[in-house]
CSV table of C-alpha atoms and ligand atoms in Angstrom, one decimal:
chain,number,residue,atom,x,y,z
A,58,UNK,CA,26.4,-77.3,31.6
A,59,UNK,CA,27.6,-78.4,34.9
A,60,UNK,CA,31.2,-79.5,34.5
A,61,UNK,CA,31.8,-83.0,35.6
A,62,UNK,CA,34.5,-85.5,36.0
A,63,UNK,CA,34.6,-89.4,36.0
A,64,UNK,CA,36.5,-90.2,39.0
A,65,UNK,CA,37.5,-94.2,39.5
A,66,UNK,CA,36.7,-94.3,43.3
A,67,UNK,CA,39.1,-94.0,46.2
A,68,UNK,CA,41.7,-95.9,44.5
A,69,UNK,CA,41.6,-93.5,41.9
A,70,UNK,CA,45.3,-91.3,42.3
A,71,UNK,CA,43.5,-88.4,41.0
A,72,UNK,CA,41.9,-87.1,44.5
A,73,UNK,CA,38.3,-85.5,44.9
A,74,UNK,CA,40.7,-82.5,46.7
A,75,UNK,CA,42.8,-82.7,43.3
A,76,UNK,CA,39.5,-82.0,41.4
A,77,UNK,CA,37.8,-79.4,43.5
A,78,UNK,CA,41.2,-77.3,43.0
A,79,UNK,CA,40.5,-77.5,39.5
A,80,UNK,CA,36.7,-76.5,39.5
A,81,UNK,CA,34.9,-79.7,39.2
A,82,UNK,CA,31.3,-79.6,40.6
A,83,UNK,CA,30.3,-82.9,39.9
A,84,UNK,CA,31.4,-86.2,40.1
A,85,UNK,CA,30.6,-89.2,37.7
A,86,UNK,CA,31.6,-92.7,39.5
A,87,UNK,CA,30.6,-96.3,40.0
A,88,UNK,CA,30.7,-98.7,42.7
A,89,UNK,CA,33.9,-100.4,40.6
A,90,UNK,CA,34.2,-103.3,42.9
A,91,UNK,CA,31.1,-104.5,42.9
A,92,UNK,CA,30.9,-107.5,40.0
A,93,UNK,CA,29.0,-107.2,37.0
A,94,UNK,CA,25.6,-108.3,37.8
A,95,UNK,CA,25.1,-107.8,41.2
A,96,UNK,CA,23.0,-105.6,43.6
A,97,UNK,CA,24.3,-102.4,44.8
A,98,UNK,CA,23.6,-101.9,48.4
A,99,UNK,CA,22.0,-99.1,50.1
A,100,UNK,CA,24.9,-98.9,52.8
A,101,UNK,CA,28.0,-99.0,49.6
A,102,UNK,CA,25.8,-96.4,47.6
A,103,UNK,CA,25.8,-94.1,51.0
A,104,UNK,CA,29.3,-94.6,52.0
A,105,UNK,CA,30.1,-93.1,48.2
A,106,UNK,CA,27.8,-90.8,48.4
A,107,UNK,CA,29.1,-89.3,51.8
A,108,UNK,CA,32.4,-89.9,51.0
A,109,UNK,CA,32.2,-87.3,47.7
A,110,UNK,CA,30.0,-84.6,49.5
A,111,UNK,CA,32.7,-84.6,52.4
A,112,UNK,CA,35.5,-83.5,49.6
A,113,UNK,CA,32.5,-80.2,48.9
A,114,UNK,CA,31.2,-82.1,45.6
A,115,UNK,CA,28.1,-84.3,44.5
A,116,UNK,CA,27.5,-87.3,42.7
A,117,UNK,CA,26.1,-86.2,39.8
A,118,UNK,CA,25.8,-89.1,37.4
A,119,UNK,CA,26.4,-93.4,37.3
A,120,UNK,CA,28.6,-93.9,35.0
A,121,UNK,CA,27.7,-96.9,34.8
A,122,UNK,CA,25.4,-99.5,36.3
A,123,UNK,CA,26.6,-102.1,33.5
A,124,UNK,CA,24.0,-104.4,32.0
A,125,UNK,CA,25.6,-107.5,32.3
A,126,UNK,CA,26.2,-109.9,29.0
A,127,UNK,CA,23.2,-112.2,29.4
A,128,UNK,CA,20.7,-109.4,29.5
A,129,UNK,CA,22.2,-108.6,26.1
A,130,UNK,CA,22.1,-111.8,24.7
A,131,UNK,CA,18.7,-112.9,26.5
A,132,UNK,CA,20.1,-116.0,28.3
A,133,UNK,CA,18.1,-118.2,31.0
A,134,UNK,CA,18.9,-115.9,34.2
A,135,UNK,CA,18.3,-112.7,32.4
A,136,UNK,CA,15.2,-111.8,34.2
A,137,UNK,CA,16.8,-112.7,37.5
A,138,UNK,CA,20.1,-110.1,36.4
A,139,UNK,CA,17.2,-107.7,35.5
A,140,UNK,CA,15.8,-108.0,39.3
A,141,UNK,CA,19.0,-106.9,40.6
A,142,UNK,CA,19.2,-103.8,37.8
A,143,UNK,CA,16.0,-102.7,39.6
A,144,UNK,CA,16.8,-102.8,43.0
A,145,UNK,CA,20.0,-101.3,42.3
A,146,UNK,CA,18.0,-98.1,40.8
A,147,UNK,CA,15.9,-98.5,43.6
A,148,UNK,CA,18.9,-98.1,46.2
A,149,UNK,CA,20.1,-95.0,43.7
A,150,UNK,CA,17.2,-94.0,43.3
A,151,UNK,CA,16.1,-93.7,47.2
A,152,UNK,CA,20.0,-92.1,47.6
A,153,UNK,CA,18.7,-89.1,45.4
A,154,UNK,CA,21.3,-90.4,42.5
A,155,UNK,CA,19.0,-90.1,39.6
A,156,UNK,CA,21.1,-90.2,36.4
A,157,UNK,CA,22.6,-93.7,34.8
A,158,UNK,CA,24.8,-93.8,32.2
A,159,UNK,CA,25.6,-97.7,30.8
A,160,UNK,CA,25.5,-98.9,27.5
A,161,UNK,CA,24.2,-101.9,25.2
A,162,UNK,CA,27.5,-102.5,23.3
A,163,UNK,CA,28.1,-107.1,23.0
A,164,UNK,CA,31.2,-108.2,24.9
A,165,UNK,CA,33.0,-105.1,23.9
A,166,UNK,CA,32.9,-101.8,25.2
A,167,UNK,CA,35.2,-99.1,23.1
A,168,UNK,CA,37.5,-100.0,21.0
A,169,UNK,CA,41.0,-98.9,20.3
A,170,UNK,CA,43.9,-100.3,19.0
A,171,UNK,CA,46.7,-98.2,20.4
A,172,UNK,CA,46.2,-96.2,24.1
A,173,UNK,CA,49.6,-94.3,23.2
A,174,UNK,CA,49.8,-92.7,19.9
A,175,UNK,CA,52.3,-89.9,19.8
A,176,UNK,CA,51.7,-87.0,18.8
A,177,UNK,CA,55.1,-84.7,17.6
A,178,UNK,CA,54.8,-82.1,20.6
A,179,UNK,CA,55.3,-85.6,22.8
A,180,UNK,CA,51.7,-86.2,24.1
A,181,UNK,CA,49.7,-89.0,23.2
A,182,UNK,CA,46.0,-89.6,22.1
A,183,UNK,CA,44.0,-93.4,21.9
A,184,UNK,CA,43.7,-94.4,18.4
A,185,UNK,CA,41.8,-96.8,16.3
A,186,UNK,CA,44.0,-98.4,13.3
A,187,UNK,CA,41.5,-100.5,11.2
A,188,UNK,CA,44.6,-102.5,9.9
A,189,UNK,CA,45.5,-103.6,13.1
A,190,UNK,CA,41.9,-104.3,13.7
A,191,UNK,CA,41.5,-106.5,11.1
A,192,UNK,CA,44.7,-108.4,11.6
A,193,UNK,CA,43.0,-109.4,15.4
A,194,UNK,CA,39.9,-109.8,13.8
A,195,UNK,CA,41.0,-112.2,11.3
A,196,UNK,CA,44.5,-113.6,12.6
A,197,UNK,CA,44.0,-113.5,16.4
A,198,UNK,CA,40.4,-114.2,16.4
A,199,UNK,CA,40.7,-115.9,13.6
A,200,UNK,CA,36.8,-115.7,13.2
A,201,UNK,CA,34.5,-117.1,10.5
A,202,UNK,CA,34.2,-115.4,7.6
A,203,UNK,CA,36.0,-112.2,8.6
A,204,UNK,CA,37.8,-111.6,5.7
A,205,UNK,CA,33.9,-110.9,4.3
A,206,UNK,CA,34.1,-107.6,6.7
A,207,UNK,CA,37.0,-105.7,4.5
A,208,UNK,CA,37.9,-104.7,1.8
A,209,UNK,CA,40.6,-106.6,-0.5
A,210,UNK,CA,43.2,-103.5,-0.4
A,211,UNK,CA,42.9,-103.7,3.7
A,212,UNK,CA,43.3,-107.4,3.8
A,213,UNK,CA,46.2,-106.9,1.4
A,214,UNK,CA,47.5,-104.6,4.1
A,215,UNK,CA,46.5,-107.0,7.2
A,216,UNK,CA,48.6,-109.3,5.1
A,217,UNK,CA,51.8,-107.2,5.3
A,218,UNK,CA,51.2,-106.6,9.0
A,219,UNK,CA,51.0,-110.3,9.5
A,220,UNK,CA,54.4,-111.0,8.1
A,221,UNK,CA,56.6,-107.9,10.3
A,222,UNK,CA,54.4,-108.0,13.5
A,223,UNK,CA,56.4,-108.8,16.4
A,224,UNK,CA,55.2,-111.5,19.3
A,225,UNK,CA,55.8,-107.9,21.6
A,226,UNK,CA,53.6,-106.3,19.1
A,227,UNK,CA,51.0,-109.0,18.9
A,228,UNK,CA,50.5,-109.4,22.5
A,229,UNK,CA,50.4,-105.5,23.2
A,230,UNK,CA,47.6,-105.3,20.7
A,231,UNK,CA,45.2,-108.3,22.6
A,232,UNK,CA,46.2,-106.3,25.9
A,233,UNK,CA,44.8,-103.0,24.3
A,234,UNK,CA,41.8,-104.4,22.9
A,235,UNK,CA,40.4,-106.9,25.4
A,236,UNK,CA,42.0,-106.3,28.7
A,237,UNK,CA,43.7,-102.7,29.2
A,238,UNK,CA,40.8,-101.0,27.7
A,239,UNK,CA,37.7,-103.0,28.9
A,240,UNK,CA,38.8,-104.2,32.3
A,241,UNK,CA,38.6,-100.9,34.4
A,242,UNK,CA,35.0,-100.6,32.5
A,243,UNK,CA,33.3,-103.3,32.1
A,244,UNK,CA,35.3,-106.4,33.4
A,245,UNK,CA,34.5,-109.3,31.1
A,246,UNK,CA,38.4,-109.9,31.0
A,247,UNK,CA,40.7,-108.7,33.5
A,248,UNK,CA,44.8,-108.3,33.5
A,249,UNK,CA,44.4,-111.7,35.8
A,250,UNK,CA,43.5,-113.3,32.7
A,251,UNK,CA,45.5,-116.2,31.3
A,252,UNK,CA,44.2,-116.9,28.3
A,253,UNK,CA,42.2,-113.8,27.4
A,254,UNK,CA,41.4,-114.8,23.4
A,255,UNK,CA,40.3,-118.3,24.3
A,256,UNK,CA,38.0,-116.0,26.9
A,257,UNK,CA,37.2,-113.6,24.4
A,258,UNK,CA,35.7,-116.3,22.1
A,259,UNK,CA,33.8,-118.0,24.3
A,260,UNK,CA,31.7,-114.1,24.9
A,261,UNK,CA,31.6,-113.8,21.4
A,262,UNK,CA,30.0,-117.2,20.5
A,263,UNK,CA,27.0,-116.0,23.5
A,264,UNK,CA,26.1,-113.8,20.3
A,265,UNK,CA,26.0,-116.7,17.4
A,266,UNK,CA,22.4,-115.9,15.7
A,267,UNK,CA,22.3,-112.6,17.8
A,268,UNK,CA,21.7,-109.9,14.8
A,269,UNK,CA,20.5,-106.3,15.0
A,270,UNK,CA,16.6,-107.5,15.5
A,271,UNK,CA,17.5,-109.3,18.4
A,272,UNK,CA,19.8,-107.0,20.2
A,273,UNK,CA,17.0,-104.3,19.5
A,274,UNK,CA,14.6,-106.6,20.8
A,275,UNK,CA,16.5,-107.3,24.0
A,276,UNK,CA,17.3,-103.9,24.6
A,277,UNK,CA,13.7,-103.0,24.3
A,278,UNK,CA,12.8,-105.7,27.3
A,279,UNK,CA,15.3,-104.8,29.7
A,280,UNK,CA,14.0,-101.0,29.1
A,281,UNK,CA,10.6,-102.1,29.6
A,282,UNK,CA,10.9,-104.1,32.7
A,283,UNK,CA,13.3,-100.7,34.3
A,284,UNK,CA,10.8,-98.1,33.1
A,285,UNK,CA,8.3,-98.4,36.4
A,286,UNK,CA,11.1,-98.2,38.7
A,287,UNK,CA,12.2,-94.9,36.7
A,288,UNK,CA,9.8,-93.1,37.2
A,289,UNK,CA,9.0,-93.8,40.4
A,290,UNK,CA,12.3,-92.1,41.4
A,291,UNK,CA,12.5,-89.9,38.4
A,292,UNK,CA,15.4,-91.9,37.2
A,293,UNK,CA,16.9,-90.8,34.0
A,294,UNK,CA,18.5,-94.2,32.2
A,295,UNK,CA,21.1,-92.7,29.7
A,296,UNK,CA,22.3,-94.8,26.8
A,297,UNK,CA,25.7,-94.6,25.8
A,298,UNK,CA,26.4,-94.9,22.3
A,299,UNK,CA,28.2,-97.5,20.7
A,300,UNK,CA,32.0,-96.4,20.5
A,301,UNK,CA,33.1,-96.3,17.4
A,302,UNK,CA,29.7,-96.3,16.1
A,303,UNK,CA,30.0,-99.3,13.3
A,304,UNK,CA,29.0,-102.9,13.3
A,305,UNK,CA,32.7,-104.8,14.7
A,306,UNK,CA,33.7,-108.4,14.7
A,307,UNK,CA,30.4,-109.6,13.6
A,308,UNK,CA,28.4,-108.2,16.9
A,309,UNK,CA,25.5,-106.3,16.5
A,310,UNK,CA,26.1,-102.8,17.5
A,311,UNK,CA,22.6,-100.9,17.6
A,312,UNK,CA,23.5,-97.1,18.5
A,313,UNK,CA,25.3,-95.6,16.1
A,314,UNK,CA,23.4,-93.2,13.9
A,315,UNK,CA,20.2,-90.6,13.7
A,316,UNK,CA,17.8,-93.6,12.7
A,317,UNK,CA,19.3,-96.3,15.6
A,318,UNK,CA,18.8,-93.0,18.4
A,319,UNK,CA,15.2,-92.6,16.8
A,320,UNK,CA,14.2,-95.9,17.0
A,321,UNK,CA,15.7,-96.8,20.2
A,322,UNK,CA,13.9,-93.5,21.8
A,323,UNK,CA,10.2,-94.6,20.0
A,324,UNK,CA,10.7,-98.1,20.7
A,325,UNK,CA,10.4,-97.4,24.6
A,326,UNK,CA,8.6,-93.5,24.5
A,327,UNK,CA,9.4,-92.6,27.9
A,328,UNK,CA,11.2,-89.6,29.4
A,329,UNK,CA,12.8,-91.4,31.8
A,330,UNK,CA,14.6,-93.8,28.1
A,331,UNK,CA,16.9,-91.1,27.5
A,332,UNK,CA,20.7,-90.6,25.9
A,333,UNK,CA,24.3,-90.2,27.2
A,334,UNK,CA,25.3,-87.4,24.3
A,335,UNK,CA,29.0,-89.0,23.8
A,336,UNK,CA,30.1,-86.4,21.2
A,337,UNK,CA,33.2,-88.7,20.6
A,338,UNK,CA,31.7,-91.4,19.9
A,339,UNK,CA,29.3,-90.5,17.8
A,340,UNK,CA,31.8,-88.0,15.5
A,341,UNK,CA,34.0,-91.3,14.7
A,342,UNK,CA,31.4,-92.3,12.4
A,343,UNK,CA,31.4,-90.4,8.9
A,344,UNK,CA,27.6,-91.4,8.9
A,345,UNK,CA,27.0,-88.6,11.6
A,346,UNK,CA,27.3,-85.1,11.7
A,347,UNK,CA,27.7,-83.9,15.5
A,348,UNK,CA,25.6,-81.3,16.1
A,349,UNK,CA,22.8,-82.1,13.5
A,350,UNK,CA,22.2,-85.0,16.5
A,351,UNK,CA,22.7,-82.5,19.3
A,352,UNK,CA,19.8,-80.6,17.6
A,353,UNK,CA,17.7,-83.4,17.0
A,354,UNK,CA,18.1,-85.3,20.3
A,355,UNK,CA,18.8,-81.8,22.8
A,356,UNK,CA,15.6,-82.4,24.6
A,357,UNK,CA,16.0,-86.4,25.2
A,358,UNK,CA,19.8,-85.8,26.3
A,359,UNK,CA,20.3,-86.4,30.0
A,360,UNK,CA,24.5,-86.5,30.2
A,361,UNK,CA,26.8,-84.9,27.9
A,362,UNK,CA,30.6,-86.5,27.4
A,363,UNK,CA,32.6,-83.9,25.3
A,364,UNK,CA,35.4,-85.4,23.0
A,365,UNK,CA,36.2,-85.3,19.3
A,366,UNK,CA,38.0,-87.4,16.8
A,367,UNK,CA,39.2,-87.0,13.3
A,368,UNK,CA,38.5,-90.0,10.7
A,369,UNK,CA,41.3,-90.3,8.2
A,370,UNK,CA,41.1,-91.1,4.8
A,371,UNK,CA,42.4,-94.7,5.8
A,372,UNK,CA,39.3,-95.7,8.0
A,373,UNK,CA,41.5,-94.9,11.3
A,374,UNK,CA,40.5,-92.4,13.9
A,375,UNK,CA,42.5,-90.4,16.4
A,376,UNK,CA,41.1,-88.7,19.4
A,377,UNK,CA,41.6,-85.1,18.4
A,378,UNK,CA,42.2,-82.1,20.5
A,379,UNK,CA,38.3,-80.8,22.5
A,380,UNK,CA,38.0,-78.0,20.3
A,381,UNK,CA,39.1,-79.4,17.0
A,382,UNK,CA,37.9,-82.5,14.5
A,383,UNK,CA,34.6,-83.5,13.6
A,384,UNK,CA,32.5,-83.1,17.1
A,385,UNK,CA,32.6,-79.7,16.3
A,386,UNK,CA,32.1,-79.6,20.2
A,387,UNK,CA,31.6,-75.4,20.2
A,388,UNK,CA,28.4,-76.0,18.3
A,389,UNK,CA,27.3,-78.8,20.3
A,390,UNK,CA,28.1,-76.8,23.8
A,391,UNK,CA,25.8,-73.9,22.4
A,392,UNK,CA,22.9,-76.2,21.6
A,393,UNK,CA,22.8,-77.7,25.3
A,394,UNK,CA,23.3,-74.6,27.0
A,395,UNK,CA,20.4,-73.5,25.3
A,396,UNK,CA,18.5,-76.7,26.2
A,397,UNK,CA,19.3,-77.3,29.5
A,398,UNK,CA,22.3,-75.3,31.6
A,399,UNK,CA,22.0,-77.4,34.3
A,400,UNK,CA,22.6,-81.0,32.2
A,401,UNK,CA,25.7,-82.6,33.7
A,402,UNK,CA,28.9,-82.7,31.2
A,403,UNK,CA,32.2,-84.2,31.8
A,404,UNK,CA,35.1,-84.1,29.1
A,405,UNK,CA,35.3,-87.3,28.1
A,406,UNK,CA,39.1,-88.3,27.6
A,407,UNK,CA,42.2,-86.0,27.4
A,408,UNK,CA,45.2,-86.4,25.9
A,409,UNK,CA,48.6,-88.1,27.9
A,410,UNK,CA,50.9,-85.2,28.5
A,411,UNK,CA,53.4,-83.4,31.2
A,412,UNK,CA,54.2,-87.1,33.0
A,413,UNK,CA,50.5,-88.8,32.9
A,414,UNK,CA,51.7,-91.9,31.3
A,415,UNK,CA,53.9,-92.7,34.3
A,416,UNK,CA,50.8,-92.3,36.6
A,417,UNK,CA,49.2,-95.7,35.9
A,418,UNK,CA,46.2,-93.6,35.0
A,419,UNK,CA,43.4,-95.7,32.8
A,420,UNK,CA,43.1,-95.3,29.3
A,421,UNK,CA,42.0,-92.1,28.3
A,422,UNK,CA,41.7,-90.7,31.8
A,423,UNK,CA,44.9,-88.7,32.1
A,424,UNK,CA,44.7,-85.7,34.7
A,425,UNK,CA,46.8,-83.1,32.9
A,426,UNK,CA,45.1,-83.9,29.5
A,427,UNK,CA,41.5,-83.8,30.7
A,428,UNK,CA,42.5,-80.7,32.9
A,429,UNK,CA,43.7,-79.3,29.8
A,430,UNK,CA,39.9,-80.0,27.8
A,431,UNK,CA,38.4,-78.7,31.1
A,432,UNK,CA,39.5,-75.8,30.8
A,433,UNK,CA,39.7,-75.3,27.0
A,434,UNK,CA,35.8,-76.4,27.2
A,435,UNK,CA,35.0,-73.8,30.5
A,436,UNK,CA,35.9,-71.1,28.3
A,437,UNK,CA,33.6,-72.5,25.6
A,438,UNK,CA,31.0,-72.6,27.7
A,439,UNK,CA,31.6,-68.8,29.4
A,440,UNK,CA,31.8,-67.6,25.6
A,441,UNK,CA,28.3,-69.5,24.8
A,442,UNK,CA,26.6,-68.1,28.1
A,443,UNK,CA,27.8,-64.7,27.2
A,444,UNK,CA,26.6,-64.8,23.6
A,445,UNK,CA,23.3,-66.3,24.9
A,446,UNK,CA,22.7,-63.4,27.1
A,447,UNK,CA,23.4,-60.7,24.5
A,448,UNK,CA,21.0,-62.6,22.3
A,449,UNK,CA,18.4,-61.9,24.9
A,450,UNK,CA,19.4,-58.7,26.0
A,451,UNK,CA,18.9,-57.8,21.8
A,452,UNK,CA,15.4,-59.3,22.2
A,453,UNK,CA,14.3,-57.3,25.2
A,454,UNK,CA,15.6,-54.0,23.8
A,455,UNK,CA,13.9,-54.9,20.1
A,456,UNK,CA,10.6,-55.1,22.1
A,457,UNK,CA,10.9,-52.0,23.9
A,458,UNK,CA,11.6,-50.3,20.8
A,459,UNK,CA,8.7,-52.0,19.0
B,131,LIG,C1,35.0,-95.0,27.7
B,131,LIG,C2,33.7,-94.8,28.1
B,131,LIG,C3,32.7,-95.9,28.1
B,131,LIG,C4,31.4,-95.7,28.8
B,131,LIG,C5,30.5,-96.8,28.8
B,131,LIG,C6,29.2,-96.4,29.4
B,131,LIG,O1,35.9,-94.3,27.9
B,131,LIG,O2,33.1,-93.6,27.5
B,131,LIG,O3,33.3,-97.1,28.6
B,131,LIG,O4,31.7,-95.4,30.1
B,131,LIG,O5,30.3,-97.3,27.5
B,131,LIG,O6,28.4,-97.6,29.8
């Protein structure tokens, strides 16, 4: 696989010279200032473009040309937001920029309760705590009928939290959940923000009466209407799927399992309707097993993101280290070399370590614990080519024997 890296932009502080030192070949960006909804230019997608192969690298994949809210939800100027979709593949497309991650996830992108979870060697890791979920759920949110979505021993427990969680705590966890995690991705609500839960309901109630059916139906329009303009360019659209993979605060989530990835791949049978591979995701669900959906979905796969989690027996999950937990990411690496060697692959989150929480970095995108997974995942991928061409070399030398 070609080894990629999502890179924020020139603002990012990890520099395209930091990252061809440390063997990137490809880079996965988007034009971040650019609000939701809105065309990107031809001159703003050249400027990037330029700007990346000066540094000696290309730009490998969109990651991602977000699909605003009201496409989601089908609201009155959804055909008009689709417009601009296409002529911003059409500018991409007519830059030679052919791969587009984005994803069909309501109001919120990934989820995580904490974005510093220590670990006892001192690094960190994001984590997911279904208690503290609930509590914003059902005592932030307060939403109707919430307490319907869990389980009497985990409201018991929201209870607890309720009574020792500090006004520190409290506002740390809204900050985590809707700003600090979705901002730099999506940009619904941003740190500027006053009131961001009296914001945050408002997106939610866009959704009231929105069920799976819908959001599948909606999906399957915008697809339709961006299909033409695919593959006129040769445009490969790559859905992301839905992080963790499991229905949350009453939203529809629609791409989280074997039979969601069928149906979304039948629904709109074209090969330009493809998958962004997020192994992460995907392995935070208990529903899937990893590479059983590399297998089955290898040839429709267009971007990889290599990550892995481990589910404890609570319902939390913690990011785990690249080559351990339950994306069994050796596995998946050997089923895509063997599909594809050339299909682009970034590591998808690293752990904080060795000063990156002091360098304002997003969430998840450290540069010493992604360099780390880089390089752990390079020699996975060195291992797999090597076994693949013994493999071959024992099927020539069978047949000359034969
Ligand atoms: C989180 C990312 C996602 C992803 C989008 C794609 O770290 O994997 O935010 O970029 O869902 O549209």
């Amino acid at each position: 696989m070609k080894k990629t890296w999502r890179w924020f932009g020139k603002k990012d502080k990890i520099t395209l010279d930091m990252l061809r030192q440390i063997g990137v070949e490809g880079i996965v960006t988007a034009l971040h200032e650019i609000p939701n909804g809105q065309v990107w230019p031809p001159d703003a997608i050249n400027e990037m473009k330029t700007y990346i192969e000066l540094h000696g690298l290309r730009w490998s994949v969109v990651e991602s040309l977000p699909v605003s809210e009201s496409i989601k939800y089908a609201g009155p100027d959804r055909d008009c937001l689709i417009d601009n979709y296409i002529i911003s593949l059409e500018n991409l497309g007519k830059a030679g920029i052919k791969t587009i991650c984005y994803n069909f996830m309501p109001v919120l992108d990934w989820v995580r309760t904490d974005i510093e979870h220590k670990w006892v060697d001192g690094s960190s890791s994001l984590y997911f705590d279904k208690i503290k979920f609930a509590y914003f759920d059902i005592h932030l949110l307060e939403r109707k009928n919430a307490i319907q979505d869990y389980s009497p021993e985990e409201l018991a427990k929201v209870e607890e939290l309720n009574k020792t969680i500090t006004t520190t705590e409290r506002d740390e966890l809204i900050d985590t959940l809707i700003v600090k995690t979705q901002g730099f991705v999506n940009g619904n609500i941003t740190s500027k923000e006053q009131q961001p839960i009296v914001k945050f309901k408002k997106l939610l109630a866009l959704y009231d009466g929105i069920g799976r059916e819908e959001l599948r139906e909606n999906l399957t329009y915008f697809l339709e209407k961006i299909m033409p303009i695919c593959e006129l360019y040769g445009i490969s659209m790559c859905i992301h799927p839905d992080d963790p993979p499991m229905q949350l605060l009453g939203l529809p989530r629609i791409v989280t399992n074997e039979e969601d990835i069928c149906w979304l791949l039948k629904a709109v049978d074209h090969p330009c309707n493809g998958l962004t591979f997020c192994a992460g995701s995907l392995s935070a669900g208990l529903q899937n097993n990893v590479p059983a959906l590399a297998r089955k979905f290898a040839s429709r796969t267009k971007f990889v993101h290599l990550r892995s989690t481990h589910i404890l027996p609570n319902g939390d999950f913690v990011e785990a280290n690249h080559l351990k937990g339950r994306g069994h990411l050796i596995e998946v690496v050997r089923i895509f070399e063997k599909e594809n060697p050339a299909l682009p692959m970034r590591v998808d989150h690293g752990k904080m370590m060795l000063d990156d929480e002091n360098k304002g970095y997003n969430p998840g995108y450290s540069f010493h614990g992604r360099m780390l997974a880089l390089g752990q995942i390079e020699g996975v991928i060195a291992t797999v080519r090597d076994e693949l061409k013994n493999k071959q070399k024992k099927i020539r030398s069978n047949k000359r024997n034969q």
